JSON list of C-alpha atoms and ligand atoms in Angstrom, two decimals:
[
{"chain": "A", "resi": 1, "resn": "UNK", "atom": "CA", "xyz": [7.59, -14.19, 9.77]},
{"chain": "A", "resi": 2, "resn": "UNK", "atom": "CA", "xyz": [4.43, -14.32, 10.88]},
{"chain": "A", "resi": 3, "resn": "UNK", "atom": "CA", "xyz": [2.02, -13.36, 8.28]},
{"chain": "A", "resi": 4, "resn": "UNK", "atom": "CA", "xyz": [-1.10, -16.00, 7.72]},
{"chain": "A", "resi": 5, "resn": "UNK", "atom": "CA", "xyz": [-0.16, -16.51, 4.28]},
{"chain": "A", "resi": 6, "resn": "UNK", "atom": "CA", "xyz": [3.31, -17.37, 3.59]},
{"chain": "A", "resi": 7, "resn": "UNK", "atom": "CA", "xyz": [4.95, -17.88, -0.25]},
{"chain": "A", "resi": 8, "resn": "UNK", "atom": "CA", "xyz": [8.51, -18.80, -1.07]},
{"chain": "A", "resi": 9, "resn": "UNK", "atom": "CA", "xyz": [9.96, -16.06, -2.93]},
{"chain": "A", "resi": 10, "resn": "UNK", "atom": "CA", "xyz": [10.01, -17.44, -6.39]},
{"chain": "A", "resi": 11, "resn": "UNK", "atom": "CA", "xyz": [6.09, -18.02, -5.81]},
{"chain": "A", "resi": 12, "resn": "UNK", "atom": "CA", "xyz": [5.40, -14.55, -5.19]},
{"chain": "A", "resi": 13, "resn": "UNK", "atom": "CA", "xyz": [7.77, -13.91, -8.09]},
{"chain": "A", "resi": 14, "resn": "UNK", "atom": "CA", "xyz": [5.54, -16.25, -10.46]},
{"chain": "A", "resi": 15, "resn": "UNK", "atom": "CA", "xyz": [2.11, -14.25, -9.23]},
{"chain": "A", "resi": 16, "resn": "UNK", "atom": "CA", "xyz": [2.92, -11.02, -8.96]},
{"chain": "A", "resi": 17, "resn": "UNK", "atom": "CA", "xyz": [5.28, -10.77, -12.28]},
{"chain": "A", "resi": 18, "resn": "UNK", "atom": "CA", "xyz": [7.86, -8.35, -12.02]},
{"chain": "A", "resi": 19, "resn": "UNK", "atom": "CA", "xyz": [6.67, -4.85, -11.55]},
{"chain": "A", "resi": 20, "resn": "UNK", "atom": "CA", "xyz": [4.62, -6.29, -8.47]},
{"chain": "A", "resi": 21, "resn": "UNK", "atom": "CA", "xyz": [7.29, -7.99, -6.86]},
{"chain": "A", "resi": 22, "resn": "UNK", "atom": "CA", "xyz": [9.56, -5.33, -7.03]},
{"chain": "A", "resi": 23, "resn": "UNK", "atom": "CA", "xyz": [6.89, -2.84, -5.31]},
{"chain": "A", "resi": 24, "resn": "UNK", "atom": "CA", "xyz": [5.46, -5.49, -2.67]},
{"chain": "A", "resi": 25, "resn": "UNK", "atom": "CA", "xyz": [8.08, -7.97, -2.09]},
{"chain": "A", "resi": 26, "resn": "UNK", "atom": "CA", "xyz": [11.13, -5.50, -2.54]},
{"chain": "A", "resi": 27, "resn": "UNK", "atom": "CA", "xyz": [9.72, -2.31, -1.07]},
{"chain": "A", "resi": 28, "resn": "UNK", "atom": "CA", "xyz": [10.20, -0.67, -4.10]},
{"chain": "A", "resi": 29, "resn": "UNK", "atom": "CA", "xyz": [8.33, 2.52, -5.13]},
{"chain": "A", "resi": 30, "resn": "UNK", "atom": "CA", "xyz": [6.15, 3.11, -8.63]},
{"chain": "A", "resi": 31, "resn": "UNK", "atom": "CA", "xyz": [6.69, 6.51, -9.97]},
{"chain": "A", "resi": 32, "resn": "UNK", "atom": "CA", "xyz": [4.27, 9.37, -8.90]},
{"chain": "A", "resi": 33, "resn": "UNK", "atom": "CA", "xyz": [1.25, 10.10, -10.98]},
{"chain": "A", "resi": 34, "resn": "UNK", "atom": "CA", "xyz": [1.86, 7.26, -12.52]},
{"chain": "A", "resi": 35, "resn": "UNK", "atom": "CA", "xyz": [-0.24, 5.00, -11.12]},
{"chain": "A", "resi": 36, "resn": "UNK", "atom": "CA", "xyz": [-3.27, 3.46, -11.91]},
{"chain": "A", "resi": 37, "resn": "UNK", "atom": "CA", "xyz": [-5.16, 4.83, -8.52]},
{"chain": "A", "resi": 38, "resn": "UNK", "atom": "CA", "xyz": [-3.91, 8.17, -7.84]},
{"chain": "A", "resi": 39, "resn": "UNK", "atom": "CA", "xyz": [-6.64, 10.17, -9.53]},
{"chain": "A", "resi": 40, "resn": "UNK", "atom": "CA", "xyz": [-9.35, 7.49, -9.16]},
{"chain": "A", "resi": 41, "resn": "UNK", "atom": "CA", "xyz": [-12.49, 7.82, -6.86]},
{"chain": "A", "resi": 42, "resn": "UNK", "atom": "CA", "xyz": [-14.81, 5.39, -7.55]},
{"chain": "A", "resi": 43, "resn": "UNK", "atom": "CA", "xyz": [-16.59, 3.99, -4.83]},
{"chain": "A", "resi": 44, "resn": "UNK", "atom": "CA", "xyz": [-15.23, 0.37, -3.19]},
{"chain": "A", "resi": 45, "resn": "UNK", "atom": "CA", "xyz": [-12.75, -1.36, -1.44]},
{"chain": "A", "resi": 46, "resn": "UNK", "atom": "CA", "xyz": [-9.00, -1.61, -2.05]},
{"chain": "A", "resi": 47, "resn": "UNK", "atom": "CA", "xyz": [-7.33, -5.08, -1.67]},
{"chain": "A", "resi": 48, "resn": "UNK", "atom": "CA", "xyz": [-4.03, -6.30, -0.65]},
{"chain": "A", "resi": 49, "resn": "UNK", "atom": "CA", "xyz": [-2.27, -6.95, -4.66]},
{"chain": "A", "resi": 50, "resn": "UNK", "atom": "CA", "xyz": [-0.65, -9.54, -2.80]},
{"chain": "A", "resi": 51, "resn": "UNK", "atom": "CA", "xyz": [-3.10, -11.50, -0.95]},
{"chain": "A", "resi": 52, "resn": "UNK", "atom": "CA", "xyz": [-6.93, -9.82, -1.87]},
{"chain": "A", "resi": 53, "resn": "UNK", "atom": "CA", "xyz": [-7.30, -8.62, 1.65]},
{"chain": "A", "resi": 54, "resn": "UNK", "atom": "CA", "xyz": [-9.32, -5.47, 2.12]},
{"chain": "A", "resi": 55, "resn": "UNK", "atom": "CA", "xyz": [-7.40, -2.89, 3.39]},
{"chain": "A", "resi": 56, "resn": "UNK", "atom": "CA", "xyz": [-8.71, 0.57, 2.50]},
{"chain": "A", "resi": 57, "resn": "UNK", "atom": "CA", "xyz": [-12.01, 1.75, 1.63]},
{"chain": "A", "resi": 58, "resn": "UNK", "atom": "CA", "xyz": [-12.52, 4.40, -0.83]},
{"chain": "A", "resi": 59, "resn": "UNK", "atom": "CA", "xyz": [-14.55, 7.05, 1.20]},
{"chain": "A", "resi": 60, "resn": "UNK", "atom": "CA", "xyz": [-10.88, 7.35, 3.36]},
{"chain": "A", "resi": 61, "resn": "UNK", "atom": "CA", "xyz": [-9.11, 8.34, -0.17]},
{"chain": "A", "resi": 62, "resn": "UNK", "atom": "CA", "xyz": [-8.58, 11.78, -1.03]},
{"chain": "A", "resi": 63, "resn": "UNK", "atom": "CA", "xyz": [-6.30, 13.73, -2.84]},
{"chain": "A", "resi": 64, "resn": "UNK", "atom": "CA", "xyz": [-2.85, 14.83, -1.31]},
{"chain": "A", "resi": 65, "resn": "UNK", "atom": "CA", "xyz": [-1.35, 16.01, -4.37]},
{"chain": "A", "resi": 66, "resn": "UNK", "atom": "CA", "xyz": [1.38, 14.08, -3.62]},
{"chain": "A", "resi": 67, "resn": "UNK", "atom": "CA", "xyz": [1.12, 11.23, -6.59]},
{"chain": "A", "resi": 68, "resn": "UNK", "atom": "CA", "xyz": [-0.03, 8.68, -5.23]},
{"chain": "A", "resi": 69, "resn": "UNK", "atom": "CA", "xyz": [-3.18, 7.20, -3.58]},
{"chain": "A", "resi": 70, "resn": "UNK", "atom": "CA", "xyz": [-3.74, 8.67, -0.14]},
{"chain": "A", "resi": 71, "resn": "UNK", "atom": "CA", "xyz": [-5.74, 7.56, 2.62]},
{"chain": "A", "resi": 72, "resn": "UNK", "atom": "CA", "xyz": [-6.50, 9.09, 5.95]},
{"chain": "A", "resi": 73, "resn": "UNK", "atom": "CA", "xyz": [-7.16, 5.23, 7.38]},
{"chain": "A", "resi": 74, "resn": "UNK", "atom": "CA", "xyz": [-7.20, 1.90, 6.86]},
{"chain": "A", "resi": 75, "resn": "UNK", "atom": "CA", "xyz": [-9.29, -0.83, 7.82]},
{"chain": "A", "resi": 76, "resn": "UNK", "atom": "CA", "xyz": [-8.76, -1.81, 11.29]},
{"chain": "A", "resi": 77, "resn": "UNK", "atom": "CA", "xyz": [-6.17, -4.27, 12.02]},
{"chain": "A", "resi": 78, "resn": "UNK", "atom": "CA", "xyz": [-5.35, -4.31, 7.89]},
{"chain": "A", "resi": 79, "resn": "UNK", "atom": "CA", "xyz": [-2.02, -2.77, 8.52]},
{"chain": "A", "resi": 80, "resn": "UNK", "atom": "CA", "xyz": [1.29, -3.45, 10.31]},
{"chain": "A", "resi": 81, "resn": "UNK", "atom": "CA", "xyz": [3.22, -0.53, 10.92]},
{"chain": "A", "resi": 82, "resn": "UNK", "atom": "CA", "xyz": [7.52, -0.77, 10.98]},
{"chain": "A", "resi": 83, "resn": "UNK", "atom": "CA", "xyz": [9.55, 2.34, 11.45]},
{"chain": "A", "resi": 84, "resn": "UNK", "atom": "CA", "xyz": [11.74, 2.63, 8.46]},
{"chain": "A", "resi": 85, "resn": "UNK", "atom": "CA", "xyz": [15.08, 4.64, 8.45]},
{"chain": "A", "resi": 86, "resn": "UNK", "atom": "CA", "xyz": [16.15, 3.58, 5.25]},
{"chain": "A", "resi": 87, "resn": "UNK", "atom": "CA", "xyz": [17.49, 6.59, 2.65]},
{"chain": "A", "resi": 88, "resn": "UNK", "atom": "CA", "xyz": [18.00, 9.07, 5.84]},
{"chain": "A", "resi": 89, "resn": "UNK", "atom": "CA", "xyz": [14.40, 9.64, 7.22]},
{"chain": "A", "resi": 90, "resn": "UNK", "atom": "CA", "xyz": [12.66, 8.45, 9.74]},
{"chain": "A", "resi": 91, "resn": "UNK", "atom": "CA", "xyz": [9.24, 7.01, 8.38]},
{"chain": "A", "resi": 92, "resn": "UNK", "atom": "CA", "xyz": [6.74, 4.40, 9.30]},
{"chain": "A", "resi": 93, "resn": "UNK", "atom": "CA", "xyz": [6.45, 1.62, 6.55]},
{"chain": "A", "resi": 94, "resn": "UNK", "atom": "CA", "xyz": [2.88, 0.03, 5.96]},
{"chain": "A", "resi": 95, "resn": "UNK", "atom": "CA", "xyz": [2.67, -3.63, 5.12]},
{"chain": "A", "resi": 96, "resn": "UNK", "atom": "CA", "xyz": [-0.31, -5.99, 4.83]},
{"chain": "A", "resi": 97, "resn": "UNK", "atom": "CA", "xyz": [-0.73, -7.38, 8.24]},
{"chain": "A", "resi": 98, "resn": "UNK", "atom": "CA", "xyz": [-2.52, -10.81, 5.90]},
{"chain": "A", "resi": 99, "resn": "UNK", "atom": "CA", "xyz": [0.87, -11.44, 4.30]},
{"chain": "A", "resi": 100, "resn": "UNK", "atom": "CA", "xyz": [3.51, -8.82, 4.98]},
{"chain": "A", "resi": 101, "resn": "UNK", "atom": "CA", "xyz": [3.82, -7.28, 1.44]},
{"chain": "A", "resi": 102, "resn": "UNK", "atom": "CA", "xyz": [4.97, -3.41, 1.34]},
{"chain": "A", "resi": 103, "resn": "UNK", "atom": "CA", "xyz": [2.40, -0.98, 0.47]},
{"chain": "A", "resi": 104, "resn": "UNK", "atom": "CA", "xyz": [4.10, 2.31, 1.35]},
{"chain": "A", "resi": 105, "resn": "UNK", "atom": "CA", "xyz": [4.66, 4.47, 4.15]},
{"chain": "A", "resi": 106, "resn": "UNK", "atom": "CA", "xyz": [2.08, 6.53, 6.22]},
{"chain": "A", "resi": 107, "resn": "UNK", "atom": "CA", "xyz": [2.49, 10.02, 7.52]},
{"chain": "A", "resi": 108, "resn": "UNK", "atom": "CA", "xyz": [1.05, 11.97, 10.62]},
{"chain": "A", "resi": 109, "resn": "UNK", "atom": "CA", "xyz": [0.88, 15.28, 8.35]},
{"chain": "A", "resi": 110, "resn": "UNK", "atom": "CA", "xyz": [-2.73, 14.48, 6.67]},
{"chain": "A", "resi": 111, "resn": "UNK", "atom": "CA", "xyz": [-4.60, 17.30, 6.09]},
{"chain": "A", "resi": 112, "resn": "UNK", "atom": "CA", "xyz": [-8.33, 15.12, 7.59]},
{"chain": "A", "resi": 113, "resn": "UNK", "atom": "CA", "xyz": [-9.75, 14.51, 10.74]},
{"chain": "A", "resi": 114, "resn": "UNK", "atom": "CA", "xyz": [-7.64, 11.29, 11.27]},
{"chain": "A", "resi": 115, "resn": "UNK", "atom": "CA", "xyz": [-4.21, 13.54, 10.48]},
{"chain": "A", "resi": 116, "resn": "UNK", "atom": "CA", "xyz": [-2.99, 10.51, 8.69]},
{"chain": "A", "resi": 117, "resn": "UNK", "atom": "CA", "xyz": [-1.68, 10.51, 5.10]},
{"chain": "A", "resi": 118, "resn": "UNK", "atom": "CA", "xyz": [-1.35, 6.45, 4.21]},
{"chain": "A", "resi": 119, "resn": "UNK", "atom": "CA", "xyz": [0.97, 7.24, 0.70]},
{"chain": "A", "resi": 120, "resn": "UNK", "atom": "CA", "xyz": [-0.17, 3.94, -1.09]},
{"chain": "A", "resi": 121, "resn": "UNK", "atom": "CA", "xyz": [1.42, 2.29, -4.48]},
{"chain": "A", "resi": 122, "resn": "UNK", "atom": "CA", "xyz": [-1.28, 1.53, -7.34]},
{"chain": "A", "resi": 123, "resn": "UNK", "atom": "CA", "xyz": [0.50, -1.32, -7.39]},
{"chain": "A", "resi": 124, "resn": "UNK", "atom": "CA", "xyz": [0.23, -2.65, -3.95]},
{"chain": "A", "resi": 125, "resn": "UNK", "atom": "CA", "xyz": [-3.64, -2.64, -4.41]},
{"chain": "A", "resi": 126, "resn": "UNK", "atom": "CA", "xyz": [-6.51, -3.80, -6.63]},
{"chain": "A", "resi": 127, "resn": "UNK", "atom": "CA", "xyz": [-10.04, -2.10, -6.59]},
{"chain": "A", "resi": 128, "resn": "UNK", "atom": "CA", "xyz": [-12.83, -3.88, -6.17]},
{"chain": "A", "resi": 129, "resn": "UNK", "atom": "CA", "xyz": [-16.45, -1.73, -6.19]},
{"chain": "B", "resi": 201, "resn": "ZN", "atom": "ZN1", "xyz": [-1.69, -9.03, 1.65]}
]
């Protein structure tokens, strides 16, 4: 692919351990409310968990109610978007456009100005103030 920075899969594996890898290398999905940054609104910048490349900034989070972090944007040109139509539904994946890891899907139901809901795993992130 093209992504700037480019691991083999076993060296993702050995960084990300194996919660991580599942959620950013696998596409998987973390359980709602259970993650670290649904419920927190502290004032900063969230990174890529794969690479450390800013992608959202905290005055875009809000609360959806949905269970996980939501954001009504991301930094510009942070974010590759893929339609998904995996499990039956047609969604649009996010990915970090630094190194391609999954982050989750965005939505064009957000209840903001933007009318975007980016649904974001804890895990695919790291806060930084
Ligand atoms: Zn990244």
């Amino acid at each position: 692919m093209k992504y700037p920075v480019k691991k083999t899969e076993q060296e993702w594996k050995e960084q990300l351990g194996e919660e991580r890898y599942r959620i950013l290398r696998q596409k998987g999905t973390e359980y709602p409310h259970t993650g670290t940054y649904n419920l927190h609104f502290e004032k900063g910048t969230y990174c890529c968990g794969g690479c450390g490349e800013p992608l959202f900034e905290s005055n875009s989070k809000f609360d959806a109610h949905c269970g996980w972090p939501s954001f009504d944007e991301s930094i510009p040109g942070k974010v590759e978007y893929i339609s998904d139509l995996t499990h039956g539904m047609k969604r649009t994946e996010i990915l970090c456009a630094n190194c391609g890891s999954h982050l989750g899907h965005v939505f064009d139901d957000g209840p903001t100005k933007t009318g975007q809901r980016y649904c974001v795993n804890s895990l695919s992130v790291d806060f930084r103030e």
